[in-house]
Coordinates of C-alpha atoms in Angstrom, one line a residue:
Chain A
X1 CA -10.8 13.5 1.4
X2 CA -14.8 12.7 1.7
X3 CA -15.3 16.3 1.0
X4 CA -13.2 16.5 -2.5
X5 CA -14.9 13.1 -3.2
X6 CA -11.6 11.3 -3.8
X7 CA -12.4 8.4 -1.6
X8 CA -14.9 6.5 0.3
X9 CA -14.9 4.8 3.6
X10 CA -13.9 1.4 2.3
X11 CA -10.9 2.8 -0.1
X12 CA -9.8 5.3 3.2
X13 CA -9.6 1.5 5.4
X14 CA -7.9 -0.2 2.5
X15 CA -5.4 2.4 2.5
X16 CA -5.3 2.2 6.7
X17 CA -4.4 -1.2 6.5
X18 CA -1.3 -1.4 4.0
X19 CA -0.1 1.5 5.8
X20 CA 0.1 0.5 8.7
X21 CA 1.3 -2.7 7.9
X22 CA 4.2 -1.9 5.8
X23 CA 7.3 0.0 7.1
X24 CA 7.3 3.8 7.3
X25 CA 5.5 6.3 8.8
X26 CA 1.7 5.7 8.4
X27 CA 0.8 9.1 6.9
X28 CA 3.5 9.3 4.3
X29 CA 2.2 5.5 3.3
X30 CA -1.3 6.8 3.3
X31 CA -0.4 10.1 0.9
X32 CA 1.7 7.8 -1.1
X33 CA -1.4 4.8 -1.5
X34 CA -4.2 7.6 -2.4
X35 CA -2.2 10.0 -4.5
X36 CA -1.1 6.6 -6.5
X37 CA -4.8 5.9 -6.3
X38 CA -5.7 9.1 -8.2
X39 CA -3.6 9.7 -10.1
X40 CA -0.4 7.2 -10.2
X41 CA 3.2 8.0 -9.6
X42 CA 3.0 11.8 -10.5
X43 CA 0.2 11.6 -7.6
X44 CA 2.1 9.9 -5.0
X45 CA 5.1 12.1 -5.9
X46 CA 3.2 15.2 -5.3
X47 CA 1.1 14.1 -2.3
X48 CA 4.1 12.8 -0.3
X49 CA 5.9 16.4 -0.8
X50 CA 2.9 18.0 -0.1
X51 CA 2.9 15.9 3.6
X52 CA 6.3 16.8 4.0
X53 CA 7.7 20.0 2.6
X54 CA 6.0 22.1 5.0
X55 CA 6.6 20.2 8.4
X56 CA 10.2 20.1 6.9
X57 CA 10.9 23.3 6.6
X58 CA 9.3 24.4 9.9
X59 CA 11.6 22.1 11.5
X60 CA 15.1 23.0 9.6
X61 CA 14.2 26.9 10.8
X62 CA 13.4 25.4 14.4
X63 CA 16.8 23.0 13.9
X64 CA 19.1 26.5 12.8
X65 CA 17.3 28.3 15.2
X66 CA 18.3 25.2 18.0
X67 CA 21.7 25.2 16.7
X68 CA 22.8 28.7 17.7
X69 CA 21.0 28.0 21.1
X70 CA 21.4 24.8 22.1
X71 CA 23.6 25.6 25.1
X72 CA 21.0 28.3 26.5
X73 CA 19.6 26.6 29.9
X74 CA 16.0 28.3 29.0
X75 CA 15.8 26.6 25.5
X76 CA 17.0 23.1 26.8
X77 CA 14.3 23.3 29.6
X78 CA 11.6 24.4 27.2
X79 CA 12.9 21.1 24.9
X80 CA 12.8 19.0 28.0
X81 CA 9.3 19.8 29.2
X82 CA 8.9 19.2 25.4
X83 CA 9.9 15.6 25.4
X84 CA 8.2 15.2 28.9
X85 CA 4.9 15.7 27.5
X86 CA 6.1 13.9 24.2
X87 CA 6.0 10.5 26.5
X88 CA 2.7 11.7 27.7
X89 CA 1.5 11.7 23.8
X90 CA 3.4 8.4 22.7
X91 CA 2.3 6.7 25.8
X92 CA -1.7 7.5 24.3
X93 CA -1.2 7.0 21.2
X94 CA 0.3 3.3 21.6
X95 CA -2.5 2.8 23.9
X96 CA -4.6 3.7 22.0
X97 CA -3.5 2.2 18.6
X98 CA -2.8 -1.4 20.5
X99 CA -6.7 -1.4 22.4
X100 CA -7.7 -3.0 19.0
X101 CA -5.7 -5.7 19.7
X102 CA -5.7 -6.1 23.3
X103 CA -8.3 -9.3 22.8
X104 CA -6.5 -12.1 22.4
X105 CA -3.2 -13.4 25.3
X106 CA -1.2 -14.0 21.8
X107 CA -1.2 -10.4 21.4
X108 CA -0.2 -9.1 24.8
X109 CA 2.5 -12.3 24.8
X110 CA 4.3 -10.6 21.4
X111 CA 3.9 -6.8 22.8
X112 CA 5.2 -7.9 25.9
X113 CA 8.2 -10.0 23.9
X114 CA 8.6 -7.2 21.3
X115 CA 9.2 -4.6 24.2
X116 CA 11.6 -6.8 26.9
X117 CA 13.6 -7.5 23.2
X118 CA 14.0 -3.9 22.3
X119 CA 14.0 -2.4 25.0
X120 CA 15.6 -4.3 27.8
X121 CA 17.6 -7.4 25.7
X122 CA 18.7 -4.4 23.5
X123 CA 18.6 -6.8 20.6
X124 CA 19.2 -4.5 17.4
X125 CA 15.6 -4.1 15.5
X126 CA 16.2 -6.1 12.6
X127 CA 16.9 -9.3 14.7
X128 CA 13.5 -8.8 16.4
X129 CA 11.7 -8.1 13.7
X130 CA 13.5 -11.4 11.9
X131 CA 12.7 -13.5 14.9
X132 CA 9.5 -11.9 16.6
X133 CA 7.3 -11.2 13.1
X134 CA 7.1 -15.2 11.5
X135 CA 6.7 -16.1 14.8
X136 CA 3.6 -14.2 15.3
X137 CA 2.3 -14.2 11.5
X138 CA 2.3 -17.9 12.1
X139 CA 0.5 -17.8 15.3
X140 CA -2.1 -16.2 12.8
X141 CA -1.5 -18.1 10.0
X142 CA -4.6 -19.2 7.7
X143 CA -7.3 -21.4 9.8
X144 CA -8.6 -23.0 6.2
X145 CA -5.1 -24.9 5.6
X146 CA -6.0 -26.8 9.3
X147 CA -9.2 -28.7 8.5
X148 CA -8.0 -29.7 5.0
X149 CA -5.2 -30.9 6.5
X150 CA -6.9 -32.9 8.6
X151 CA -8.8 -34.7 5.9
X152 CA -5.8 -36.5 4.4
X153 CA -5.7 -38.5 7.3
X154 CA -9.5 -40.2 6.8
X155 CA -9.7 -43.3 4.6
X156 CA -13.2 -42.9 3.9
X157 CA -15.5 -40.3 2.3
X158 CA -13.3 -39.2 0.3
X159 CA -13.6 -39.2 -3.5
X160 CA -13.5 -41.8 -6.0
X161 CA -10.4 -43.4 -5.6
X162 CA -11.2 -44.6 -1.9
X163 CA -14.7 -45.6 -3.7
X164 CA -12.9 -48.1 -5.3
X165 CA -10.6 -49.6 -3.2
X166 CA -13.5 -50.5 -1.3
X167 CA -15.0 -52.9 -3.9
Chain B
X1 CA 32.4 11.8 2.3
X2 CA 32.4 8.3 4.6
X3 CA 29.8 10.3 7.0
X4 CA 27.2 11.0 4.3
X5 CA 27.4 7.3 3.2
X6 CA 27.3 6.3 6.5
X7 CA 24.3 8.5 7.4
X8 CA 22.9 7.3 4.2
X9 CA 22.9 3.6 5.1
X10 CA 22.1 4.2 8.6
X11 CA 19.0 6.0 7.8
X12 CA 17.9 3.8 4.9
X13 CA 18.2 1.2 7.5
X14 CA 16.0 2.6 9.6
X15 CA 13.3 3.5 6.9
X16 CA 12.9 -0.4 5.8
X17 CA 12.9 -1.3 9.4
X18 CA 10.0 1.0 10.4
X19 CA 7.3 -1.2 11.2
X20 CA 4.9 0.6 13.5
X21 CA 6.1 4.1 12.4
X22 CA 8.7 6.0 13.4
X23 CA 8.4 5.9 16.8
X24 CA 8.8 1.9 16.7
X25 CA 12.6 3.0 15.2
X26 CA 13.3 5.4 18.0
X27 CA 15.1 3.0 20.3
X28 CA 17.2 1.6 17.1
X29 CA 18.3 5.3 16.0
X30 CA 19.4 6.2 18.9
X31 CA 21.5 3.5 19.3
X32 CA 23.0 4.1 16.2
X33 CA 23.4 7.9 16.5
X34 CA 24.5 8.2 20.6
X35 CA 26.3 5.1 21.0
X36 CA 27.3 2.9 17.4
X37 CA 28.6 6.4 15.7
X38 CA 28.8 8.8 18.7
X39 CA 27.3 11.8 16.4
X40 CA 24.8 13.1 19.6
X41 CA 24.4 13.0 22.9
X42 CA 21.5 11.9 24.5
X43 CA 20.3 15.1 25.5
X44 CA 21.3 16.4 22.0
X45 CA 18.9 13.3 20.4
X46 CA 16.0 14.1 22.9
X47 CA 16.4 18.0 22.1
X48 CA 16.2 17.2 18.2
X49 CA 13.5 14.9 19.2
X50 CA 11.7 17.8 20.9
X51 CA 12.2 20.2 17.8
X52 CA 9.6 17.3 15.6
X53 CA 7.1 17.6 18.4
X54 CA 6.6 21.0 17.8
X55 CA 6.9 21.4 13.9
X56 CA 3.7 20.6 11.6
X57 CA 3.4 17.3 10.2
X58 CA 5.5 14.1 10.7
X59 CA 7.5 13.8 13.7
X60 CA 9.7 12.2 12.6
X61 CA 10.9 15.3 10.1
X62 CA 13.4 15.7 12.8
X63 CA 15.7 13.6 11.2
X64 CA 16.1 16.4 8.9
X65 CA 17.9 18.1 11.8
X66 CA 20.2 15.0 12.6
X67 CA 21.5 15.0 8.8
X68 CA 22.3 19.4 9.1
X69 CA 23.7 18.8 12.3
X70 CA 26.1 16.0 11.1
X71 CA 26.6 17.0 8.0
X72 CA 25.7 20.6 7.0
X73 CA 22.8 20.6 3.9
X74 CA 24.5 17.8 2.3
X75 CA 23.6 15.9 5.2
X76 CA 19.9 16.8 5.7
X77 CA 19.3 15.6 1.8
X78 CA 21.1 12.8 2.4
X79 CA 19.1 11.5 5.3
X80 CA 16.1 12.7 4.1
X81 CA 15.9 11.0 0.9
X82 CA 17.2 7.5 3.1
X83 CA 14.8 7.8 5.2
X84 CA 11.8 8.6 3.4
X85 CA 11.6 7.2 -0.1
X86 CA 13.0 3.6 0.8
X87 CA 9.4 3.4 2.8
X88 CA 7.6 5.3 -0.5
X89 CA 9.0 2.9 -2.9
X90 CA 7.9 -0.1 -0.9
X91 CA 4.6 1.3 -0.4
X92 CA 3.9 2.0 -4.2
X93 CA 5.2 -1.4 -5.2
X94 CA 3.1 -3.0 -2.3
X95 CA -0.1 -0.8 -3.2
X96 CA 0.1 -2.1 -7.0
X97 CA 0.4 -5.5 -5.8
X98 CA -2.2 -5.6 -2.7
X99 CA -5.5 -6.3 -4.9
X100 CA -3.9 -9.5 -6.4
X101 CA -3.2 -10.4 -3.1
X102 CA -7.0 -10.4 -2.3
X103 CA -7.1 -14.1 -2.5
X104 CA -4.4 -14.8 -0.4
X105 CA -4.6 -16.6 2.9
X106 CA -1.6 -15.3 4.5
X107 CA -1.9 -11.8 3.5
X108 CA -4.6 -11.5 6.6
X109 CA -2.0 -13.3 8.5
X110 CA 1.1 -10.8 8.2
X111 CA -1.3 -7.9 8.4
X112 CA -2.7 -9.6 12.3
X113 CA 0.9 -10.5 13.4
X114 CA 2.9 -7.6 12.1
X115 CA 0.2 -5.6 14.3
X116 CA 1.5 -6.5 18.1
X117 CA 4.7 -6.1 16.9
X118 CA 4.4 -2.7 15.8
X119 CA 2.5 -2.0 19.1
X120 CA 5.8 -3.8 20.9
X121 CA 8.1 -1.4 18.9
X122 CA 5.7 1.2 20.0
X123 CA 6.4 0.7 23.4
X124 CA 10.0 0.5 23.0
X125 CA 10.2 3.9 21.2
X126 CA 7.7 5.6 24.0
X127 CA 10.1 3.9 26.8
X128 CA 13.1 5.3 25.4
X129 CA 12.0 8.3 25.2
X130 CA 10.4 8.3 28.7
X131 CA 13.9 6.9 30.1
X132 CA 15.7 10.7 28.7
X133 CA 12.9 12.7 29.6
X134 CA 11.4 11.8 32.6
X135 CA 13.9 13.2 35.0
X136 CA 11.8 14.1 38.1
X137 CA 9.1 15.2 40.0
X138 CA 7.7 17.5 37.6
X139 CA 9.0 15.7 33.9
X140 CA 7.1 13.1 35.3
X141 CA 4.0 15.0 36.0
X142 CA 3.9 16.9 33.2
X143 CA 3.7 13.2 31.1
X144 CA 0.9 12.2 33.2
X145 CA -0.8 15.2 32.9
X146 CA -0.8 15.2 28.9
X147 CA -1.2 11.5 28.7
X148 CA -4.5 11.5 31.0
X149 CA -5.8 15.0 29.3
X150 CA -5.3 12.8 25.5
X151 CA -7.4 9.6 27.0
X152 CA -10.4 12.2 28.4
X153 CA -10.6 14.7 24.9
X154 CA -8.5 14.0 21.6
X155 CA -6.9 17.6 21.9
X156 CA -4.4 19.1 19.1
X157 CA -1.1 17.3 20.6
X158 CA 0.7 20.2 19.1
X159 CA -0.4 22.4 21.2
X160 CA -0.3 20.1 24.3
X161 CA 3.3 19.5 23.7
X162 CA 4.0 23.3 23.6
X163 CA 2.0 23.7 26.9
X164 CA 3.9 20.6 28.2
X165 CA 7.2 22.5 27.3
X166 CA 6.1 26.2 28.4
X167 CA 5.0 24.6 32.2
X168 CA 8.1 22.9 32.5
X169 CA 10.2 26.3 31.8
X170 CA 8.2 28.3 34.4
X171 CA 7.4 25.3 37.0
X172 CA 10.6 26.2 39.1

């Protein structure tokens, strides 16, 4: 991307962010945000094939190829060891990934929560994500609403009306 | 007919629902696929699974796979256009809309909470994943191995995986 000089730092970050916070898989957001970027829909059209036409037709050949195999004990060890090392990957990757938010115990309280849900509550996702995302958007919900608030409560200093009620 | 349209909504489900990626929808899809709709097995779903590792690009192209298996061509379309442009739709409304949410308070806010979710979801999809594949001894090894090699130097992961696959076949 820096080398076509499509985007700089600060665009590629933009792009980051409303990827990963929106639904979807974060490089298909990403081809979709900087191919609108550059060149609008057509862009976004073309980049998201261009993300996905190859990988999908690698996997379709490996999928035909699986289908007239599956029962072969060689080809279902090969795919277990697969998946083995699979959890080996995922387990780094969400490591890594959640270490920029492993600061504050409101974080680790909603991973924690988010997993026992899923994973051991088997609540289906939407309910989690219904109950479990205001909850923690409001834990970080704007700090500039609080001390405004606050002032409604004082009398004094406040403007001219007070001023006058005063006299 | 019913199975396309229930692939269809199943799948689109899944694509709106994907906060964190795919891997935070893993758990939900294969709920839905082994035990709401009985279309695969377990070991069926973690084979198919194993079949994204390997290709080039997304993981989660896999789902291409589900959708032939199910449902022939026809049903890889189907679930490929469910579960991909839901997610590019949102994203190009959302991308139009994000600079006049600059000023916005709370758009900070959903971005911070949204993320330990996602990292929750994350957890969930690597657990369920870890609960078919870890099997023994070695299974278990092998995720170690590939999980402490991807903390010490960011190797290809493609590769890794194919290694991870080949050991297990010969580690008799």
């Amino acid at each position: 991307m820096e080398e076509e000089g499509w985007l700089d730092d600060e665009g590629f970050l933009g792009a980051m962010e409303i990827s990963e916070t929106l639904p979807g898989l974060n490089a298909v957001n990403m081809a979709i945000i900087m191919g609108d970027n550059l060149r609008g829909l057509a862009g976004a059209a073309v980049s998201v094939i261009g993300m996905l036409l190859p990988g999908g037709i690698v996997v379709m050949v490996l999928g035909i190829l699986y289908q007239s195999n599956h029962s072969n004990p060689d080809v279902k060890r090969f795919l277990l060891g697969i998946a083995a090392a699979a959890v080996g990957l995922l387990s780094a990757v969400t490591l890594q990934i959640g270490r920029r938010q492993f600061r504050q115990l409101p974080d680790y309280a909603i991973i924690f929560l988010t997993f026992l849900a899923v994973s051991f509550l088997k609540l289906p996702l939407l309910v989690v994500l219904l109950g479990l995302g205001p909850i923690s958007v409001w834990l970080y919900r704007p700090k500039v609403s609080k001390p405004r608030a606050a002032d409604e409560h004082l009398p004094f200093h406040r403007g001219p009306r007070h001023h006058l009620f005063r006299h | 007919m019913t199975r396309l349209i229930h692939l269809f909504l199943v799948f689109s489900l899944l694509s709106v629902l994907a906060v964190g990626g795919g891997t935070a929808v893993l758990p939900e899809m294969q709920h839905m696929t082994v035990h709401t709709f009985h279309w695969l097995t377990d070991a069926q779903f973690r084979s198919i699974y194993s079949l994204g590792q390997v290709a080039p690009g997304p993981n989660m192209l896999m789902v291409l796979v589900i959708g032939y298996k199910l449902a022939g061509w026809a049903g890889m379309v189907v679930v490929g256009i469910a579960f991909f442009l839901p997610d590019c739709l949102i994203t190009l409304f959302v991308n139009r809309w994000w600079v006049h949410l600059g000023g916005w308070p709370w758009r900070t806010s959903i971005q911070r909470g949204l993320a330990p979710v996602a990292i929750g979801l994350m957890t969930s999809g690597t657990f369920a994943i870890a609960k078919l594949s870890i099997v023994n001894v070695q299974t278990l090894a092998i995720a170690i191995v590939v999980f402490g090699i991807l903390l010490w130097r960011h190797l290809n992961p493609g590769v890794l995986v194919l290694v991870g696959g080949a050991v297990y076949l010969l580690w008799r």
